[in-house]
XYZ file of C-alpha atoms in Angstrom:
707
model
C 42.640 138.157 118.661
C 45.927 137.343 121.118
C 44.191 138.766 123.771
C 41.181 137.047 123.437
C 42.856 134.187 123.295
C 45.111 134.819 125.950
C 44.231 136.778 128.520
C 45.644 137.341 131.665
C 42.218 138.939 134.045
C 38.752 137.939 133.232
C 35.973 140.063 134.458
C 32.934 137.877 134.144
C 28.954 139.751 133.973
C 25.731 138.374 136.112
C 28.304 135.647 138.244
C 26.176 134.688 141.769
C 26.115 132.046 143.580
C 22.277 130.897 142.522
C 21.787 126.725 141.612
C 20.513 127.991 138.284
C 23.271 130.494 137.861
C 24.837 129.627 134.292
C 28.039 132.128 134.894
C 29.285 130.045 137.445
C 28.901 127.074 134.956
C 31.663 129.048 132.641
C 34.117 129.730 136.038
C 33.313 126.316 136.842
C 34.427 125.469 133.315
C 37.867 127.543 133.898
C 38.748 126.121 137.246
C 38.442 122.993 135.998
C 40.491 123.441 132.886
C 43.434 124.740 134.725
C 43.632 128.680 133.788
C 46.112 130.375 135.740
C 45.456 134.456 135.059
C 43.143 136.318 137.301
C 39.234 136.394 137.610
C 36.908 138.821 138.551
C 33.062 138.313 139.174
C 30.430 140.993 138.035
C 27.301 141.631 139.515
C 25.176 145.130 139.826
C 22.846 143.854 142.168
C 24.675 141.592 144.501
C 25.788 141.494 147.417
C 27.573 138.218 148.098
C 31.181 137.928 148.454
C 32.434 135.709 146.477
C 32.194 132.708 143.855
C 33.223 129.259 144.066
C 36.108 131.644 145.626
C 36.114 134.319 142.987
C 36.039 138.050 144.639
C 32.820 139.604 143.274
C 32.333 143.870 142.635
C 29.468 145.670 141.734
C 30.845 147.240 139.314
C 33.841 147.175 136.764
C 35.008 150.544 138.155
C 35.106 148.820 141.522
C 38.285 146.121 140.565
C 41.905 146.527 141.060
C 42.938 146.448 137.788
C 41.540 146.482 134.123
C 40.821 143.189 133.049
C 42.055 141.871 129.725
C 38.697 140.503 128.270
C 35.367 141.223 129.380
C 32.745 138.139 129.747
C 28.835 139.215 129.132
C 25.932 136.544 129.919
C 23.185 139.069 130.479
C 20.004 139.016 129.039
C 20.889 141.043 125.821
C 18.946 144.227 126.718
C 21.886 144.928 129.217
C 24.737 144.432 127.331
C 25.198 147.447 125.395
C 25.331 149.389 128.595
C 27.446 147.043 130.408
C 29.966 146.834 127.349
C 29.965 150.291 127.346
C 30.784 150.647 131.261
C 33.709 148.050 130.123
C 34.713 150.407 127.250
C 34.715 153.202 130.143
C 37.135 151.530 132.350
C 39.498 150.770 129.243
C 38.672 146.995 128.343
C 39.139 146.597 125.032
C 37.914 143.156 124.447
C 35.102 141.097 124.733
C 33.584 137.707 124.582
C 29.527 138.327 124.591
C 27.588 134.999 124.682
C 24.413 135.585 125.208
C 21.139 135.428 122.546
C 18.669 137.531 122.128
C 19.857 139.884 119.173
C 20.067 139.700 115.398
C 18.954 136.613 115.137
C 15.533 137.023 117.120
C 13.716 139.677 114.793
C 13.356 143.716 115.019
C 14.409 144.292 118.840
C 17.076 141.910 118.642
C 18.189 143.998 114.950
C 18.357 147.233 116.867
C 20.177 145.656 119.863
C 22.685 144.564 117.269
C 23.519 147.758 116.206
C 23.754 149.077 119.829
C 26.510 146.415 120.703
C 28.080 147.533 117.442
C 27.858 151.239 117.581
C 28.871 150.920 121.882
C 32.163 148.359 120.218
C 33.014 150.921 117.617
C 33.029 153.874 119.976
C 35.520 152.464 122.369
C 37.642 150.593 119.656
C 36.270 146.989 121.495
C 36.601 143.784 119.400
C 34.593 140.913 120.673
C 33.733 137.697 120.105
C 29.322 136.747 119.118
C 27.079 137.453 120.490
C 24.679 134.372 120.842
C 28.004 131.856 120.499
C 29.671 130.128 123.455
C 33.202 132.434 122.758
C 36.427 130.570 122.928
C 38.522 127.850 123.928
C 42.125 127.283 124.662
C 43.775 124.382 125.954
C 47.101 126.162 126.172
C 46.296 128.448 128.927
C 42.832 126.696 130.359
C 40.595 129.410 129.046
C 37.211 127.886 128.759
C 34.170 130.016 127.937
C 31.840 127.445 126.844
C 29.350 126.851 130.060
C 28.245 123.607 129.743
C 30.125 121.744 131.936
C 33.330 119.872 130.237
C 36.306 118.251 131.020
C 39.078 119.706 129.624
C 39.770 118.690 126.630
C 42.850 116.640 125.215
C 45.448 119.005 123.366
C 46.208 118.928 119.550
C 46.557 120.864 116.424
C 42.775 121.243 115.427
C 41.833 124.647 115.691
C 38.154 124.840 115.110
C 35.530 128.059 114.377
C 32.103 126.951 114.247
C 28.697 129.536 113.943
C 26.874 126.486 116.285
C 28.155 126.091 119.071
C 26.522 123.031 120.126
C 27.977 122.040 116.852
C 31.143 122.646 117.842
C 30.996 121.093 121.276
C 29.444 118.037 119.832
C 32.809 117.506 117.703
C 34.576 118.103 120.921
C 33.294 114.427 121.904
C 33.684 112.861 118.811
C 37.362 114.446 119.205
C 38.461 112.536 122.813
C 36.919 109.203 120.753
C 39.355 109.338 117.878
C 42.515 110.223 120.218
C 42.495 114.372 117.784
C 43.113 117.228 119.651
C 41.985 120.694 120.080
C 44.849 123.570 120.127
C 41.996 126.462 120.133
C 38.087 126.719 119.811
C 36.173 129.500 118.834
C 32.137 130.175 118.629
C 31.432 132.904 116.988
C 27.599 133.024 117.093
C 26.150 136.612 115.197
C 29.803 137.231 113.686
C 28.754 141.279 114.542
C 32.413 142.023 115.305
C 35.099 138.919 114.892
C 34.700 137.021 111.710
C 35.974 133.736 110.517
C 38.131 135.730 108.696
C 39.959 136.849 111.605
C 39.891 133.551 113.229
C 41.772 132.029 110.004
C 44.567 135.616 109.818
C 45.138 135.080 113.565
C 45.058 130.461 114.041
C 47.204 131.079 110.495
C 50.067 132.562 112.531
C 49.737 130.613 115.597
C 52.254 127.797 116.891
C 49.627 125.515 118.094
C 47.263 125.123 115.401
C 48.317 123.033 112.487
C 44.835 122.641 111.053
C 42.109 124.800 110.533
C 38.592 124.003 110.662
C 35.332 125.664 110.301
C 31.797 125.198 110.306
C 29.871 127.883 108.618
C 25.836 128.176 108.097
C 26.334 131.939 105.761
C 29.939 133.844 104.414
C 29.469 137.400 104.821
C 32.822 138.488 102.890
C 34.243 135.218 100.506
C 36.637 137.738 98.914
C 38.515 138.072 102.615
C 37.801 134.554 103.143
C 39.451 133.528 100.425
C 42.232 136.036 100.744
C 42.818 135.090 104.759
C 42.884 131.193 104.154
C 45.716 132.045 101.359
C 47.440 133.329 102.900
C 47.590 130.966 106.366
C 50.067 128.245 104.603
C 47.273 126.058 107.272
C 45.152 123.103 105.583
C 41.601 125.084 106.088
C 38.536 122.638 106.274
C 35.248 124.441 105.637
C 31.947 122.868 106.039
C 29.748 124.443 104.987
C 25.492 123.844 105.736
C 22.850 125.698 104.694
C 23.397 124.849 100.974
C 19.747 124.452 100.447
C 16.940 127.090 99.481
C 13.237 126.844 99.757
C 12.118 128.826 96.848
C 13.775 130.786 93.553
C 13.273 133.621 92.452
C 13.210 135.048 88.731
C 16.081 135.709 86.758
C 16.149 137.710 83.688
C 19.007 136.322 82.155
C 19.717 132.617 81.536
C 23.372 132.654 83.753
C 21.121 133.888 86.904
C 18.871 131.278 86.189
C 20.946 128.372 86.261
C 23.854 129.923 88.225
C 24.306 128.448 91.752
C 25.157 130.040 95.074
C 27.195 126.080 96.045
C 28.996 126.448 92.761
C 30.285 129.440 93.334
C 31.163 128.947 96.647
C 33.162 125.830 95.314
C 35.060 127.318 92.413
C 36.562 130.220 95.175
C 37.493 127.416 97.507
C 39.579 126.025 94.497
C 40.972 128.909 94.379
C 42.167 129.913 97.245
C 42.709 125.834 98.682
C 40.661 125.929 101.082
C 39.173 121.954 101.206
C 35.428 121.607 101.247
C 34.193 118.211 102.988
C 30.516 116.801 102.419
C 30.750 114.789 105.711
C 30.630 116.341 109.523
C 32.434 113.718 110.516
C 35.440 114.657 107.972
C 36.424 117.085 110.610
C 37.589 114.453 112.464
C 39.406 112.641 109.612
C 41.268 115.504 107.753
C 42.588 116.630 111.409
C 44.191 112.605 111.130
C 45.223 112.373 107.687
C 47.328 115.517 108.157
C 49.187 114.297 111.334
C 50.526 111.723 108.253
C 53.136 113.027 105.926
C 52.460 114.822 102.622
C 51.204 112.727 99.571
C 52.578 114.499 97.070
C 51.781 112.560 94.133
C 48.465 110.565 92.855
C 49.899 107.189 92.969
C 48.596 104.702 95.449
C 48.940 101.607 96.561
C 46.133 99.741 98.044
C 46.377 97.079 100.483
C 44.195 94.511 103.031
C 44.572 91.431 103.627
C 40.873 90.432 102.466
C 39.683 90.814 98.198
C 36.577 91.807 98.625
C 38.443 94.682 101.023
C 40.947 95.573 98.237
C 38.348 95.522 95.419
C 36.135 98.160 97.131
C 38.828 99.939 97.977
C 40.157 100.095 94.099
C 36.830 101.861 93.571
C 36.617 104.287 95.742
C 39.970 105.207 94.649
C 39.550 105.247 91.312
C 36.211 107.020 91.560
C 38.110 109.749 94.019
C 40.975 110.488 91.044
C 43.871 108.238 92.408
C 45.926 106.368 89.820
C 46.909 102.854 91.146
C 50.701 103.016 91.550
C 52.815 100.360 89.569
C 55.770 99.378 92.063
C 57.591 96.817 89.228
C 58.092 93.774 89.067
C 61.265 93.359 91.162
C 58.845 94.517 93.914
C 56.251 91.885 93.595
C 58.776 89.930 93.034
C 60.101 90.229 96.827
C 57.113 90.414 98.487
C 56.115 86.429 96.906
C 58.550 85.446 99.177
C 56.350 86.400 101.594
C 53.537 84.856 101.085
C 51.917 81.103 102.261
C 50.567 78.897 99.331
C 51.452 81.340 96.548
C 47.857 81.075 95.480
C 47.519 85.288 95.368
C 48.101 86.905 91.882
C 50.310 90.086 93.758
C 48.721 93.389 91.915
C 47.592 96.579 93.108
C 45.139 96.752 94.618
C 47.434 94.358 96.709
C 45.676 91.741 98.705
C 47.506 90.480 101.055
C 45.441 87.297 102.926
C 48.288 84.961 101.573
C 50.544 86.640 104.152
C 49.640 85.045 107.943
C 53.275 86.163 109.424
C 52.628 90.090 111.247
C 56.319 90.924 110.843
C 56.009 89.734 107.148
C 53.007 92.138 106.795
C 55.573 94.904 108.346
C 57.923 94.084 105.708
C 55.136 94.532 102.962
C 54.128 97.957 103.737
C 57.837 99.151 104.818
C 58.882 98.197 101.280
C 55.401 99.725 99.050
C 56.292 102.772 101.349
C 60.007 103.099 100.033
C 59.131 101.912 96.631
C 59.896 105.379 94.458
C 57.020 105.136 91.933
C 54.375 105.165 95.023
C 53.189 108.433 97.056
C 50.693 106.704 99.130
C 48.917 103.825 100.288
C 45.861 102.944 101.900
C 45.066 99.835 104.181
C 42.034 97.987 105.506
C 42.261 95.505 108.309
C 40.381 93.839 111.118
C 40.799 93.038 114.918
C 37.975 90.386 115.140
C 36.393 88.969 118.058
C 37.913 85.316 118.340
C 38.546 82.697 120.379
C 41.966 82.997 121.820
C 43.584 80.466 120.561
C 47.458 80.383 119.330
C 46.541 80.129 115.958
C 47.319 81.965 112.837
C 44.942 83.931 112.388
C 44.655 85.476 116.161
C 48.424 85.883 115.369
C 47.471 87.275 112.125
C 44.950 89.697 113.196
C 45.539 90.680 117.275
C 49.401 90.950 116.827
C 49.858 94.821 117.358
C 52.306 96.437 113.949
C 51.726 99.782 114.662
C 55.547 100.606 116.092
C 56.682 98.679 112.343
C 54.241 100.997 110.476
C 54.850 104.003 111.986
C 58.354 103.667 111.773
C 57.985 102.742 107.757
C 55.349 106.320 107.295
C 58.445 108.422 109.266
C 61.430 106.750 107.084
C 59.903 107.062 103.873
C 58.220 110.996 104.624
C 54.875 109.271 102.785
C 51.098 108.826 104.211
C 49.594 105.496 105.160
C 45.690 105.609 106.089
C 44.583 103.086 108.119
C 41.101 101.699 108.537
C 40.525 98.886 111.161
C 37.337 96.827 111.610
C 36.357 95.098 114.595
C 34.011 95.606 118.053
C 33.959 99.288 119.108
C 35.169 99.106 122.146
C 38.389 97.000 120.685
C 39.023 99.873 117.904
C 38.377 102.577 120.568
C 41.257 101.040 122.900
C 43.460 100.648 119.548
C 43.140 104.368 118.951
C 43.784 105.414 121.946
C 47.235 103.820 122.041
C 48.328 103.998 118.458
C 51.010 106.518 116.622
C 49.228 106.256 113.418
C 45.858 107.548 112.788
C 42.688 105.271 112.627
C 40.102 106.277 110.191
C 36.439 104.682 110.648
C 35.361 103.709 107.146
C 36.846 103.055 104.111
C 35.134 105.660 102.443
C 35.865 108.200 104.328
C 39.778 107.212 104.272
C 39.823 107.440 101.152
C 37.697 110.414 100.489
C 40.227 112.661 102.964
C 43.203 111.163 101.610
C 42.143 112.635 98.537
C 41.524 115.919 100.308
C 44.989 115.660 101.645
C 46.386 114.978 98.557
C 44.683 117.911 96.567
C 45.831 120.412 99.313
C 49.558 119.158 98.951
C 49.246 118.866 95.025
C 47.753 122.960 94.906
C 50.594 124.252 96.967
C 52.951 123.132 94.959
C 51.486 125.316 91.884
C 51.676 129.468 91.391
C 50.000 131.765 92.971
C 47.203 132.348 91.002
C 47.867 135.960 88.769
C 45.842 137.431 85.882
C 45.924 140.706 84.055
C 43.926 142.699 81.579
C 44.084 141.370 78.321
C 44.844 143.928 75.454
C 43.076 145.969 72.836
C 40.556 147.366 75.039
C 38.964 150.429 75.282
C 38.215 151.017 78.928
C 36.803 154.688 77.937
C 34.116 153.332 75.339
C 33.506 150.600 77.473
C 33.324 152.684 81.143
C 31.165 155.310 78.739
C 28.682 153.095 77.468
C 27.725 151.391 81.346
C 26.976 155.225 82.458
C 24.504 155.482 79.499
C 23.068 152.579 79.552
C 21.178 151.774 83.016
C 18.373 148.948 83.245
C 17.893 146.194 81.488
C 19.066 145.370 77.578
C 19.459 143.304 75.198
C 21.359 143.098 71.540
C 23.236 146.749 71.544
C 24.892 145.385 74.789
C 26.843 144.279 71.710
C 28.296 147.172 71.639
C 29.775 147.390 75.162
C 31.279 143.366 74.425
C 32.829 145.338 71.477
C 34.845 147.804 73.886
C 36.128 145.094 75.497
C 37.960 143.588 72.281
C 35.146 140.478 72.834
C 34.555 139.582 68.641
C 30.686 139.560 68.216
C 29.194 139.309 64.523
C 28.306 142.371 61.740
C 24.981 143.807 62.697
C 22.768 146.700 61.661
C 19.524 147.798 63.710
C 16.252 149.067 61.458
C 13.096 150.484 62.430
C 11.376 149.231 58.811
C 11.311 146.989 56.211
C 13.221 149.503 53.911
C 15.995 149.637 56.450
C 16.237 145.907 56.858
C 16.651 145.661 53.581
C 19.428 147.940 53.122
C 21.029 146.922 56.028
C 21.264 142.949 54.690
C 22.241 144.252 51.177
C 25.192 146.043 52.896
C 26.144 142.861 55.499
C 25.690 140.341 52.666
C 23.018 137.625 52.531
C 22.337 134.853 54.131
C 21.406 136.891 57.047
C 19.805 136.572 60.209
C 16.564 139.031 61.670
C 16.351 139.374 65.636
C 13.394 141.593 67.110
C 14.343 144.340 69.148
C 11.988 145.180 72.138
C 12.336 144.926 76.035
C 9.681 143.178 76.205
C 11.243 139.623 74.448
C 14.627 139.498 76.107
C 14.178 135.582 75.425
C 13.755 136.332 71.675
C 13.446 132.833 70.665
C 10.789 132.228 72.688
C 9.021 134.736 71.154
C 9.519 134.000 68.344
C 11.774 136.855 67.596
C 14.813 135.312 65.359
C 14.917 134.252 61.489
C 18.401 132.832 60.006
C 18.816 132.181 56.608
C 17.086 134.887 54.655
C 18.715 134.833 51.757
C 17.079 138.036 49.611
C 15.292 140.851 50.265
C 11.714 139.239 49.790
C 12.671 137.429 52.378
C 13.961 140.111 54.755
C 10.093 141.866 53.509
C 8.656 138.719 54.767
C 10.719 138.155 58.183
C 10.101 141.430 59.009
C 6.500 141.403 59.262
C 6.450 137.524 60.945
C 8.331 139.077 63.810
C 6.160 141.690 63.982
C 3.760 139.359 64.124
C 5.191 136.482 66.106
C 6.005 139.269 69.090
C 1.820 139.905 69.229
C 1.291 137.005 69.563
C 3.820 136.329 72.333
C 2.863 139.601 74.448
C -0.017 142.079 73.330
C 0.877 145.244 73.139
C 4.240 144.219 73.683
C 7.033 147.178 72.230
C 8.417 146.964 68.655
C 11.699 148.338 68.003
C 12.561 147.205 65.153
C 14.948 144.229 63.792
C 18.574 143.801 63.930
C 19.887 142.363 61.069
C 23.697 140.206 61.494
C 25.591 138.484 59.168
C 25.369 134.824 59.273
C 28.047 133.108 61.551
C 30.037 129.707 60.418
C 29.536 126.486 60.778
C 30.672 125.676 64.783
C 29.486 124.793 67.909
C 26.667 126.692 70.140
C 28.098 127.737 74.179
C 27.841 130.663 76.540
C 29.010 132.579 78.306
C 27.429 134.815 81.359
C 28.142 136.727 84.390
C 26.553 137.749 87.302
C 27.176 139.340 90.874
C 27.011 137.393 93.758
C 26.365 138.406 97.349
C 29.350 137.288 99.015
C 31.966 136.351 96.246
C 30.822 139.475 93.476
C 31.342 139.461 90.434
C 31.578 135.142 88.985
C 31.596 134.353 85.391
C 29.476 131.205 84.272
C 30.089 129.374 80.140
C 29.504 125.987 79.063
C 27.715 124.321 76.757
C 25.163 127.062 75.134
C 21.982 127.440 72.950
C 18.512 127.590 73.289
C 18.659 124.168 75.630
C 21.305 125.619 78.362
C 18.565 125.575 81.782
C 18.150 122.065 80.196
C 21.299 120.491 80.571
C 22.889 123.051 82.462
C 26.653 121.559 81.432
C 27.912 125.066 82.936
C 31.894 125.463 85.094
C 32.201 128.980 87.024
C 34.976 130.859 87.822
C 34.805 134.322 89.847
C 36.695 137.581 88.400
C 38.854 138.476 86.893
C 39.554 134.830 86.422
C 42.782 133.372 84.401
C 43.523 131.804 80.772
C 45.139 128.910 82.910
C 42.073 128.228 85.188
C 39.777 129.018 82.217
C 41.279 126.371 80.190
C 40.879 123.757 83.166
C 37.620 124.574 83.864
C 36.373 124.513 79.909
C 38.219 120.416 80.125
C 35.626 120.176 82.686
C 32.684 120.697 81.225
C 30.430 117.265 79.544
C 30.966 119.528 76.319
C 34.884 119.657 76.607
C 34.318 116.394 73.880
C 32.226 118.877 71.505
C 34.583 120.957 71.854
C 37.647 119.427 70.621
C 35.576 117.538 67.941
C 32.967 114.766 67.679
C 31.599 112.451 65.170
C 32.918 113.735 62.069
C 32.527 117.502 63.399
C 35.294 119.495 63.516
C 37.082 120.964 66.116
C 36.575 124.368 67.559
C 38.151 127.721 68.873
C 38.776 126.388 72.142
C 41.739 129.168 72.534
C 39.055 131.969 70.828
C 36.651 130.791 73.165
C 39.166 130.951 76.601
C 40.027 134.164 75.379
C 36.552 134.983 74.679
C 36.002 133.964 78.486
C 39.230 135.706 80.034
C 37.574 139.456 78.820
C 34.173 138.716 80.275
C 35.654 138.287 83.392
C 37.675 141.445 83.413
C 34.262 143.169 82.023
C 32.435 141.644 84.773
C 35.672 142.768 87.543
C 35.863 146.281 86.208
C 32.227 146.909 86.013
C 30.843 146.163 88.981
C 27.495 148.116 87.944
C 26.627 145.038 85.411
C 24.777 142.762 87.381
C 23.796 140.104 84.614
C 25.421 139.251 81.379
C 24.526 136.958 78.880
C 26.030 135.949 76.229
C 23.991 133.495 74.088
C 25.504 131.629 72.206
C 28.845 131.970 71.573
C 29.718 130.881 68.260
C 32.724 128.708 68.355
C 34.332 128.449 64.467
C 35.068 125.251 63.547
C 38.737 124.712 62.444
C 40.055 127.570 64.818
C 38.879 130.567 62.966
C 37.749 132.003 65.613
C 35.052 133.063 67.942
C 31.576 135.231 67.756
C 28.786 136.335 70.496
C 25.934 135.828 68.377
C 23.322 137.271 71.469
C 24.098 139.211 74.376
C 22.133 141.046 77.250
C 22.528 142.660 79.845
C 20.959 143.914 83.598
C 23.032 147.590 84.584
C 22.548 148.656 87.506
C 22.834 152.715 88.285
C 25.794 153.630 90.516
C 27.610 156.892 91.370
C 31.401 157.129 90.487
C 32.562 156.855 94.028
C 30.750 153.011 93.527
C 33.479 151.810 91.203
C 35.582 149.427 92.621
């Protein structure tokens, strides 16, 4: 990666003096940005001596030295051959801007495979194809071909799958007085990926904030690992979040799982900050210029009472706690007020303080108060008739020097939002040393992002360990011998993993069912066994409260008739008799396998209305009891588990343990593509949990596939 961003020499393929030559625009960007390395031009059919002073060659073998970086902007069909020639000459780094590869159909797919094979054969690392590749403000490297002036140097490094989105952000950054460190437009990311960029930028001294615009995540686990190790804010805008279609799923879990929820769970564990607004890239770069907000106590300030109310609403919705600076603080700032007609509190209405020096003093006192962790401030610079009146002084006086001093002295952040004519505000942004936000909504949203980041950094690193009392050999044997879709026989697998299940027996005849019920003890539950009725309730295949032999015999006949009515000629393998569980709360636990992040577990409110309420949380597998407990507290049904309306609390610790075991089960056996435990009865009064029903889908794999 170092040679990609800091090449001492560059060879540009396809360069010519033709008016419409795109590689020439790239060359002019390099010259305009001040790149000082050596440049070579290559054009196999060209007869020009030079292009903009850069000497031209027909073949790379004619170059006087081996270039550090080969840059290609040629028709896609020519790229594999050109890269092979570069590899034979010893080039090991490349930037490929050309489109027409795996984004463009079967022929492009073949070219992509050929390109990848050439790169592997010669140990070449390349950025692209189908992207603007790289730029570096530290050395003037600028390979995007769109004509551009050098963007200001700063601490944001940007990784994007869309070159156009990246260039758009450059222009926003210039207006907002935000500088760029490095830029990577990775396009189809056939070789260099966002993970490579995060790892490199994490060690890059110029990069303070790593921002990513992603349309796909190929290897979510590696992304998490790289972000966790970066030691810097990693901020992601994930596009391509909706789907035009849906697929049928065997389990409730797969039916309600959502890739975005999985991404959120993964990002939370890794400390990745996800933004929903594209402009928040700018806000994120600004907020991390400020000192860290090390607690959650915020002070809200504005000279306009309406703005304090608006911001207070936003802060509460964001999850901030309003700071209480104490009576002594309010008594001290009361000395700065004019008429004493505004009650001083948090949010703090400064409308009765006309003197800018007094406002600066209040800000200083706020930031140096031990009970305040950070502040937000909203004011305006309106267009007014020029005069020496009190309001011109109030709104037009620059106190940014005093504010900057208070921020740096206190080591606490204050985010500021300024309203007024756009020309005035843009001028202010270019001339002050504190970041100015455009709206209170974005300011407070991003302030919370910063606070969350620093709070996450104080937490212990994520760790987990295998729960006790697991028969791994029995579990592995069961998984190997049960490929395909299964119903309640999956309870046998759960038992091997130490997951409590209701006492049960299977019966093929009514006589056997009676014997099983008597062995278990009345009352019992009877459930159909049929591969054609995975969701038993829908098939009328569940009967509860059977209290004697007569109920069991009648129930056997009823279930068989219901199955036949549900699906003609459905296979009937008998019934399963189960002990009736005690009173409690019906929850669910399920697992599935995500293409990018691997096995995940969902849990939440269960029973027959699971897909109606969709009250669920997601964790990656394996999880930890602490992570699971945190997620359970976010369920809407958490209050139900805690006991409500006269119903006793459930055994939450037992539920946590069961979920924890499922996460390790899914992690140990990736063959389990779907797992559904519904309902899981969380018994009252802390007396345990029981999985009452289960189903799973297992994909047969060779032993070598186990990871």
